[in-house]
mmCIF file of C-alpha atoms in Angstrom:
data_model
loop_
_atom_site.group_PDB
_atom_site.id
_atom_site.type_symbol
_atom_site.label_atom_id
_atom_site.label_comp_id
_atom_site.label_asym_id
_atom_site.label_seq_id
_atom_site.Cartn_x
_atom_site.Cartn_y
_atom_site.Cartn_z
ATOM 1 C CA MET H 1 8.208 14.554 -86.035
ATOM 2 C CA ASN H 2 8.570 14.818 -89.362
ATOM 3 C CA ASN H 3 8.439 18.818 -89.709
ATOM 4 C CA LEU H 4 11.580 19.504 -87.267
ATOM 5 C CA LYS H 5 11.403 23.623 -87.846
ATOM 6 C CA ASN H 6 11.553 25.222 -84.540
ATOM 7 C CA LYS H 7 11.347 21.954 -82.521
ATOM 8 C CA VAL H 8 13.171 22.147 -79.132
ATOM 9 C CA VAL H 9 15.948 20.339 -78.427
ATOM 10 C CA TYR H 10 18.175 19.922 -74.977
ATOM 11 C CA ILE H 11 21.644 18.327 -75.521
ATOM 12 C CA THR H 12 23.210 18.156 -72.097
ATOM 13 C CA GLY H 13 27.191 17.923 -72.721
ATOM 14 C CA GLY H 14 26.499 19.825 -75.698
ATOM 15 C CA THR H 15 29.819 21.911 -75.452
ATOM 16 C CA LYS H 16 32.117 19.929 -77.788
ATOM 17 C CA GLY H 17 32.137 16.741 -79.139
ATOM 18 C CA ILE H 18 29.346 14.766 -80.140
ATOM 19 C CA GLY H 19 26.742 17.061 -78.549
ATOM 20 C CA PHE H 20 28.294 19.740 -80.354
ATOM 21 C CA GLY H 21 28.370 17.710 -83.942
ATOM 22 C CA VAL H 22 24.625 17.205 -82.849
ATOM 23 C CA ALA H 23 23.709 20.540 -82.197
ATOM 24 C CA LYS H 24 24.730 21.689 -85.378
ATOM 25 C CA CYS H 25 22.839 19.166 -87.482
ATOM 26 C CA LEU H 26 19.704 19.944 -85.500
ATOM 27 C CA ILE H 27 19.863 23.634 -86.049
ATOM 28 C CA GLU H 28 20.943 23.110 -89.780
ATOM 29 C CA ALA H 29 17.412 21.353 -89.801
ATOM 30 C CA GLY H 30 15.694 24.132 -88.384
ATOM 31 C CA MET H 31 15.312 23.363 -84.580
ATOM 32 C CA ARG H 32 16.253 25.297 -81.742
ATOM 33 C CA VAL H 33 18.794 23.601 -79.355
ATOM 34 C CA ALA H 34 20.035 24.451 -75.745
ATOM 35 C CA ILE H 35 23.182 22.893 -74.756
ATOM 36 C CA SER H 36 24.505 22.443 -71.548
ATOM 37 C CA GLY H 37 27.687 22.254 -70.295
ATOM 38 C CA ARG H 38 29.287 22.000 -66.202
ATOM 39 C CA ASN H 39 30.856 26.073 -67.181
ATOM 40 C CA LEU H 40 28.485 28.681 -68.333
ATOM 41 C CA GLU H 41 31.233 30.596 -70.147
ATOM 42 C CA THR H 42 32.320 27.402 -72.444
ATOM 43 C CA ALA H 43 28.724 26.457 -72.856
ATOM 44 C CA GLU H 44 28.188 30.451 -74.244
ATOM 45 C CA ASN H 45 31.126 30.021 -76.207
ATOM 46 C CA ALA H 46 29.540 27.326 -77.921
ATOM 47 C CA VAL H 47 26.642 28.870 -78.735
ATOM 48 C CA ALA H 48 28.566 31.564 -80.271
ATOM 49 C CA GLU H 49 30.377 29.241 -82.742
ATOM 50 C CA LEU H 50 27.060 27.345 -83.691
ATOM 51 C CA GLY H 51 25.202 30.944 -84.436
ATOM 52 C CA ASN H 52 21.642 32.411 -84.345
ATOM 53 C CA LYS H 53 21.171 33.955 -80.752
ATOM 54 C CA ASP H 54 17.465 33.369 -81.351
ATOM 55 C CA GLN H 55 18.083 29.458 -82.344
ATOM 56 C CA VAL H 56 20.386 28.520 -79.595
ATOM 57 C CA LEU H 57 20.390 28.781 -75.812
ATOM 58 C CA ALA H 58 23.292 28.111 -73.843
ATOM 59 C CA ILE H 59 23.069 26.435 -70.199
ATOM 60 C CA GLU H 60 25.030 25.854 -66.983
ATOM 61 C CA SER H 61 24.029 22.471 -65.701
ATOM 62 C CA ASP H 62 26.029 19.774 -63.491
ATOM 63 C CA VAL H 63 23.473 16.523 -64.599
ATOM 64 C CA SER H 64 24.257 14.856 -61.654
ATOM 65 C CA VAL H 65 22.738 17.341 -59.852
ATOM 66 C CA LEU H 66 18.650 17.093 -60.125
ATOM 67 C CA LYS H 67 18.164 20.915 -59.035
ATOM 68 C CA ASN H 68 20.369 21.400 -61.379
ATOM 69 C CA GLU H 69 18.585 19.591 -64.514
ATOM 70 C CA ASN H 70 15.236 21.246 -63.144
ATOM 71 C CA GLU H 71 16.361 24.648 -63.862
ATOM 72 C CA ALA H 72 17.830 23.821 -67.325
ATOM 73 C CA ILE H 73 14.309 22.662 -68.043
ATOM 74 C CA GLU H 74 12.462 25.463 -66.720
ATOM 75 C CA LYS H 75 14.751 28.125 -68.549
ATOM 76 C CA ILE H 76 13.879 25.829 -71.892
ATOM 77 C CA ILE H 77 10.193 26.032 -71.222
ATOM 78 C CA ALA H 78 10.736 29.839 -70.248
ATOM 79 C CA LYS H 79 12.356 31.001 -73.288
ATOM 80 C CA TRP H 80 10.454 28.596 -76.316
ATOM 81 C CA GLY H 81 7.438 27.064 -74.406
ATOM 82 C CA GLN H 82 7.878 23.576 -75.023
ATOM 83 C CA LEU H 83 10.363 20.857 -75.208
ATOM 84 C CA ASP H 84 10.480 17.992 -77.648
ATOM 85 C CA VAL H 85 13.775 16.411 -77.600
ATOM 86 C CA VAL H 86 16.068 15.425 -74.924
ATOM 87 C CA LEU H 87 19.590 13.942 -75.666
ATOM 88 C CA ALA H 88 21.411 12.657 -72.670
ATOM 89 C CA ASN H 89 24.797 12.895 -74.216
ATOM 90 C CA ALA H 90 26.625 13.885 -70.775
ATOM 91 C CA GLY H 91 29.781 11.528 -70.016
ATOM 92 C CA VAL H 92 32.981 10.703 -68.494
ATOM 93 C CA GLY H 93 35.135 7.835 -68.848
ATOM 94 C CA LYS H 94 38.071 6.981 -66.048
ATOM 95 C CA PHE H 95 40.228 4.083 -66.901
ATOM 96 C CA ALA H 96 42.158 1.575 -64.640
ATOM 97 C CA PRO H 97 42.081 -1.698 -63.402
ATOM 98 C CA VAL H 98 39.880 -2.327 -61.002
ATOM 99 C CA ASP H 99 42.256 -3.373 -57.982
ATOM 100 C CA GLN H 100 43.985 0.920 -58.839
ATOM 101 C CA LEU H 101 40.300 2.345 -59.749
ATOM 102 C CA SER H 102 39.634 5.441 -57.232
ATOM 103 C CA GLU H 103 36.050 5.937 -55.594
ATOM 104 C CA SER H 104 36.593 9.571 -56.879
ATOM 105 C CA ASP H 105 36.639 8.388 -60.346
ATOM 106 C CA TRP H 106 34.191 5.648 -60.139
ATOM 107 C CA ASN H 107 31.483 8.134 -58.516
ATOM 108 C CA ALA H 108 32.496 10.268 -61.217
ATOM 109 C CA MET H 109 31.180 7.971 -64.178
ATOM 110 C CA ILE H 110 28.304 6.460 -62.475
ATOM 111 C CA GLU H 111 26.843 10.017 -61.284
ATOM 112 C CA THR H 112 27.565 11.566 -64.532
ATOM 113 C CA ASN H 113 26.862 8.890 -67.232
ATOM 114 C CA LEU H 114 24.066 7.080 -65.543
ATOM 115 C CA THR H 115 22.736 8.819 -62.862
ATOM 116 C CA GLY H 116 23.105 12.002 -64.772
ATOM 117 C CA ALA H 117 20.654 10.362 -67.858
ATOM 118 C CA PHE H 118 18.383 9.720 -64.970
ATOM 119 C CA PHE H 119 17.950 12.969 -63.970
ATOM 120 C CA SER H 120 17.881 14.520 -67.350
ATOM 121 C CA LEU H 121 14.387 12.571 -67.704
ATOM 122 C CA LYS H 122 13.134 13.124 -64.467
ATOM 123 C CA ALA H 123 13.638 16.741 -65.002
ATOM 124 C CA SER H 124 12.180 16.581 -68.530
ATOM 125 C CA VAL H 125 9.537 13.768 -68.976
ATOM 126 C CA GLU H 126 6.546 15.922 -68.168
ATOM 127 C CA ALA H 127 7.384 18.295 -70.900
ATOM 128 C CA LEU H 128 7.814 15.322 -73.242
ATOM 129 C CA LYS H 129 4.404 13.949 -72.231
ATOM 130 C CA LYS H 130 2.564 16.964 -73.502
ATOM 131 C CA SER H 131 4.970 17.137 -76.759
ATOM 132 C CA GLU H 132 4.575 13.419 -77.215
ATOM 133 C CA GLY H 133 8.389 13.955 -77.769
ATOM 134 C CA TYR H 134 11.939 12.184 -78.003
ATOM 135 C CA TYR H 135 14.258 11.175 -75.255
ATOM 136 C CA ILE H 136 17.704 9.726 -76.156
ATOM 137 C CA THR H 137 20.912 8.671 -74.259
ATOM 138 C CA LEU H 138 24.261 8.646 -75.734
ATOM 139 C CA ALA H 139 25.468 5.184 -74.219
ATOM 140 C CA SER H 140 28.710 3.218 -76.307
ATOM 141 C CA LEU H 141 29.060 -0.492 -77.371
ATOM 142 C CA ALA H 142 31.254 -0.484 -74.022
ATOM 143 C CA GLY H 143 27.316 -0.906 -72.604
ATOM 144 C CA THR H 144 27.473 -4.356 -74.268
ATOM 145 C CA ASN H 145 31.408 -5.379 -74.674
ATOM 146 C CA PHE H 146 33.576 -5.457 -71.902
ATOM 147 C CA PHE H 147 37.119 -4.586 -71.647
ATOM 148 C CA ALA H 148 39.966 -4.371 -69.087
ATOM 149 C CA GLN H 149 40.238 -1.180 -67.280
ATOM 150 C CA GLY H 150 36.763 -0.558 -68.019
ATOM 151 C CA ALA H 151 34.754 -1.968 -64.777
ATOM 152 C CA GLY H 152 33.629 1.650 -63.849
ATOM 153 C CA TYR H 153 33.117 2.923 -67.385
ATOM 154 C CA ASN H 154 31.481 -0.319 -68.249
ATOM 155 C CA ALA H 155 29.324 -0.300 -65.392
ATOM 156 C CA SER H 156 27.955 2.993 -66.321
ATOM 157 C CA LYS H 157 27.090 2.405 -69.676
ATOM 158 C CA PHE H 158 26.254 -0.907 -69.195
ATOM 159 C CA GLY H 159 23.469 0.668 -66.619
ATOM 160 C CA LEU H 160 22.468 3.175 -69.082
ATOM 161 C CA VAL H 161 21.556 0.862 -71.672
ATOM 162 C CA GLY H 162 19.611 -1.092 -69.466
ATOM 163 C CA PHE H 163 17.832 2.289 -67.749
ATOM 164 C CA THR H 164 17.592 3.522 -71.390
ATOM 165 C CA GLN H 165 15.085 0.364 -72.518
ATOM 166 C CA ALA H 166 13.390 0.092 -69.420
ATOM 167 C CA ALA H 167 12.353 3.812 -69.741
ATOM 168 C CA MET H 168 11.103 2.975 -73.332
ATOM 169 C CA LEU H 169 8.675 0.250 -72.189
ATOM 170 C CA ASP H 170 7.554 2.899 -69.271
ATOM 171 C CA LEU H 171 6.798 5.635 -71.738
ATOM 172 C CA ARG H 172 5.594 4.749 -74.622
ATOM 173 C CA GLN H 173 2.406 4.640 -73.334
ATOM 174 C CA TYR H 174 2.128 8.327 -73.542
ATOM 175 C CA GLY H 175 3.774 8.711 -76.993
ATOM 176 C CA ILE H 176 7.300 9.261 -76.174
ATOM 177 C CA LYS H 177 9.806 7.631 -77.731
ATOM 178 C CA VAL H 178 12.873 6.950 -76.126
ATOM 179 C CA SER H 179 15.915 5.149 -77.642
ATOM 180 C CA THR H 180 19.852 4.895 -76.600
ATOM 181 C CA ILE H 181 23.110 5.163 -79.203
ATOM 182 C CA MET H 182 25.632 3.092 -78.931
ATOM 183 C CA PRO H 183 28.443 4.071 -80.901
ATOM 184 C CA GLY H 184 31.940 2.699 -81.153
ATOM 185 C CA SER H 185 34.997 5.225 -82.011
ATOM 186 C CA VAL H 186 34.273 8.585 -82.357
ATOM 187 C CA ALA H 187 36.485 10.982 -83.377
ATOM 188 C CA THR H 188 35.985 13.306 -80.140
ATOM 189 C CA TYR H 189 38.030 14.950 -76.921
ATOM 190 C CA PHE H 190 36.636 12.118 -74.903
ATOM 191 C CA ASN H 191 39.139 11.447 -72.111
ATOM 192 C CA ASP H 192 41.466 14.392 -73.120
ATOM 193 C CA HIS H 193 42.007 13.504 -77.056
ATOM 194 C CA ILE H 194 42.386 15.756 -79.279
ATOM 195 C CA PRO H 195 40.701 15.156 -82.909
ATOM 196 C CA ASN H 196 43.294 15.247 -85.493
ATOM 197 C CA GLU H 197 43.925 13.635 -89.184
ATOM 198 C CA LYS H 198 44.674 10.084 -87.543
ATOM 199 C CA ASP H 199 41.025 9.930 -86.616
ATOM 200 C CA ALA H 200 39.605 9.944 -90.315
ATOM 201 C CA TRP H 201 38.499 6.350 -89.750
ATOM 202 C CA LYS H 202 36.697 6.996 -87.181
ATOM 203 C CA ILE H 203 32.767 7.875 -86.696
ATOM 204 C CA GLN H 204 32.416 11.765 -87.108
ATOM 205 C CA PRO H 205 30.427 13.843 -84.371
ATOM 206 C CA GLU H 206 28.392 15.007 -87.462
ATOM 207 C CA ASP H 207 27.298 11.439 -88.148
ATOM 208 C CA ILE H 208 25.902 10.888 -85.177
ATOM 209 C CA GLY H 209 23.948 14.341 -85.843
ATOM 210 C CA LYS H 210 22.741 12.282 -89.325
ATOM 211 C CA LEU H 211 21.321 9.233 -87.137
ATOM 212 C CA VAL H 212 19.811 11.195 -84.485
ATOM 213 C CA LEU H 213 18.081 13.514 -87.713
ATOM 214 C CA ASP H 214 17.286 9.773 -88.911
ATOM 215 C CA LEU H 215 15.465 9.088 -85.876
ATOM 216 C CA LEU H 216 13.266 12.383 -85.278
ATOM 217 C CA THR H 217 12.278 11.835 -88.876
ATOM 218 C CA MET H 218 11.208 8.026 -88.596
ATOM 219 C CA ASN H 219 7.768 7.465 -89.485
ATOM 220 C CA PRO H 220 6.143 7.177 -85.726
ATOM 221 C CA ARG H 221 4.855 4.021 -86.145
ATOM 222 C CA THR H 222 8.449 2.661 -85.866
ATOM 223 C CA LEU H 223 11.161 3.009 -83.008
ATOM 224 C CA PRO H 224 14.586 1.626 -83.373
ATOM 225 C CA SER H 225 14.975 1.649 -79.702
ATOM 226 C CA LYS H 226 18.803 0.306 -79.251
ATOM 227 C CA ILE H 227 21.175 1.472 -82.177
ATOM 228 C CA GLU H 228 24.908 -0.199 -82.145
ATOM 229 C CA VAL H 229 26.928 1.823 -84.638
ATOM 230 C CA ARG H 230 30.674 1.486 -85.243
ATOM 231 C CA PRO H 231 33.560 2.334 -87.949
ATOM 232 C CA THR H 232 33.128 0.702 -90.819
ATOM 233 C CA ARG H 233 36.814 -0.128 -91.060
ATOM 234 C CA PRO H 234 38.967 -0.751 -88.180
ATOM 235 C CA ASP H 235 42.077 1.727 -87.784
ATOM 236 C CA LEU H 236 44.507 -0.526 -89.612
ATOM 237 C CA LYS H 237 47.655 1.739 -89.033
#
């Protein structure tokens, strides 16, 4: 996939943060980008900020609903006739001691972070077989490092890493490449944070965008299937 011009990518949760940063990088590389969010107006506002309407598509989709993801893929195929890359980026985080973690918060993380990634792949896999495309999940270092008050989030991200690696083994026979990216601290809006100048030490969304570009343009004989990425230096405060 060394020539990315007019290749088509679907980014879930692409209206802000990492997804939006990756979208900007891929658009600059000449790709056509569909971004989804739970709210169509929010997705359309993000598309307006990204620019060229012929190159970007806004989609409303709750990834925890398979019907929504099926319809999202149908819209992409109807507009551009193909799908080459899926970035399963949508995610939520709710943090509390396990004895205080609510059922609704647990379900929100599992249904979005884990089941949502499955539904995104389930909906797109036949199109990816045709294009011999790429499926990438946005996991976290929380998928390998557990921490206090992270029981639900850890469970969803540990599960996502395992799901992605198993999917990689299942799908490479079709020429589909599968990878998971596991970032540490990223300057995003995650968990109601507002990015600011104090986040300069963190990974920036465009850094993840560059990493995705590196994956897409790597020689097709080589597959980095699990990538850990963290800030070069910790917050020294």
